[in-house]
Short mmCIF file of C-alpha atoms in Angstrom, two decimals:
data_model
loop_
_atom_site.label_atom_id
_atom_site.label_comp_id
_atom_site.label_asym_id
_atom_site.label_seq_id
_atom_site.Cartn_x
_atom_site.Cartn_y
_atom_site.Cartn_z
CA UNK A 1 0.00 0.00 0.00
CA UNK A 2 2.71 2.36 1.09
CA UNK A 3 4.25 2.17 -2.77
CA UNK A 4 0.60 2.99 -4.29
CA UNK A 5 0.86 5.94 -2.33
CA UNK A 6 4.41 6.77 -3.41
CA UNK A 7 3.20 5.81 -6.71
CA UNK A 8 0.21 8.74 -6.84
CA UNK A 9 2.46 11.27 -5.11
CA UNK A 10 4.70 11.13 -7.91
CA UNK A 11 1.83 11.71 -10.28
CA UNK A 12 0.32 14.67 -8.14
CA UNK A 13 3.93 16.25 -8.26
CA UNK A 14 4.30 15.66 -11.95
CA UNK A 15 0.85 17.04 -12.99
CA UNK A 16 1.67 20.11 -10.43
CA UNK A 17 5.03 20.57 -12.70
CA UNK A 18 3.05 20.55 -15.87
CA UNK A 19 0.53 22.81 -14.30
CA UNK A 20 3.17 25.10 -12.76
CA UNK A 21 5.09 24.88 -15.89
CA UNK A 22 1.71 25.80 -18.22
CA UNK A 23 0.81 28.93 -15.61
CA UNK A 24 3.97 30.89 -15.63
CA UNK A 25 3.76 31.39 -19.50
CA UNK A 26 0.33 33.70 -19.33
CA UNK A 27 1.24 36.93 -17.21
CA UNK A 28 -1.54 36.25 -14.65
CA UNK A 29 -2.78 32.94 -13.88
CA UNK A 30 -6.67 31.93 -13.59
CA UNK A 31 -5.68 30.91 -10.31
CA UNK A 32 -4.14 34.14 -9.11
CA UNK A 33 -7.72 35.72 -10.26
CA UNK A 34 -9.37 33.77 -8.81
CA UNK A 35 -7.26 34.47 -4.82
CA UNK A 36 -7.71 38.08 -5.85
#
């Protein structure tokens, strides 16, 4: 069980990389809009 967990961490982390990686192209993220 622990390396299923280990195993969807990793994915979480890589889809925040993509994510991060897709939001810092556009000068303000939807995200930041939507804190603001």
């Amino acid at each position: 069980m622990g390396s299923r967990i280990d195993e969807l961490e990793q994915s979480i982390n890589d889809l925040k990389a993509e994510m991060g990686a897709e939001n810092s192209s556009p000068p303000v993220p939807p995200a930041a809009k939507d804190d603001s």
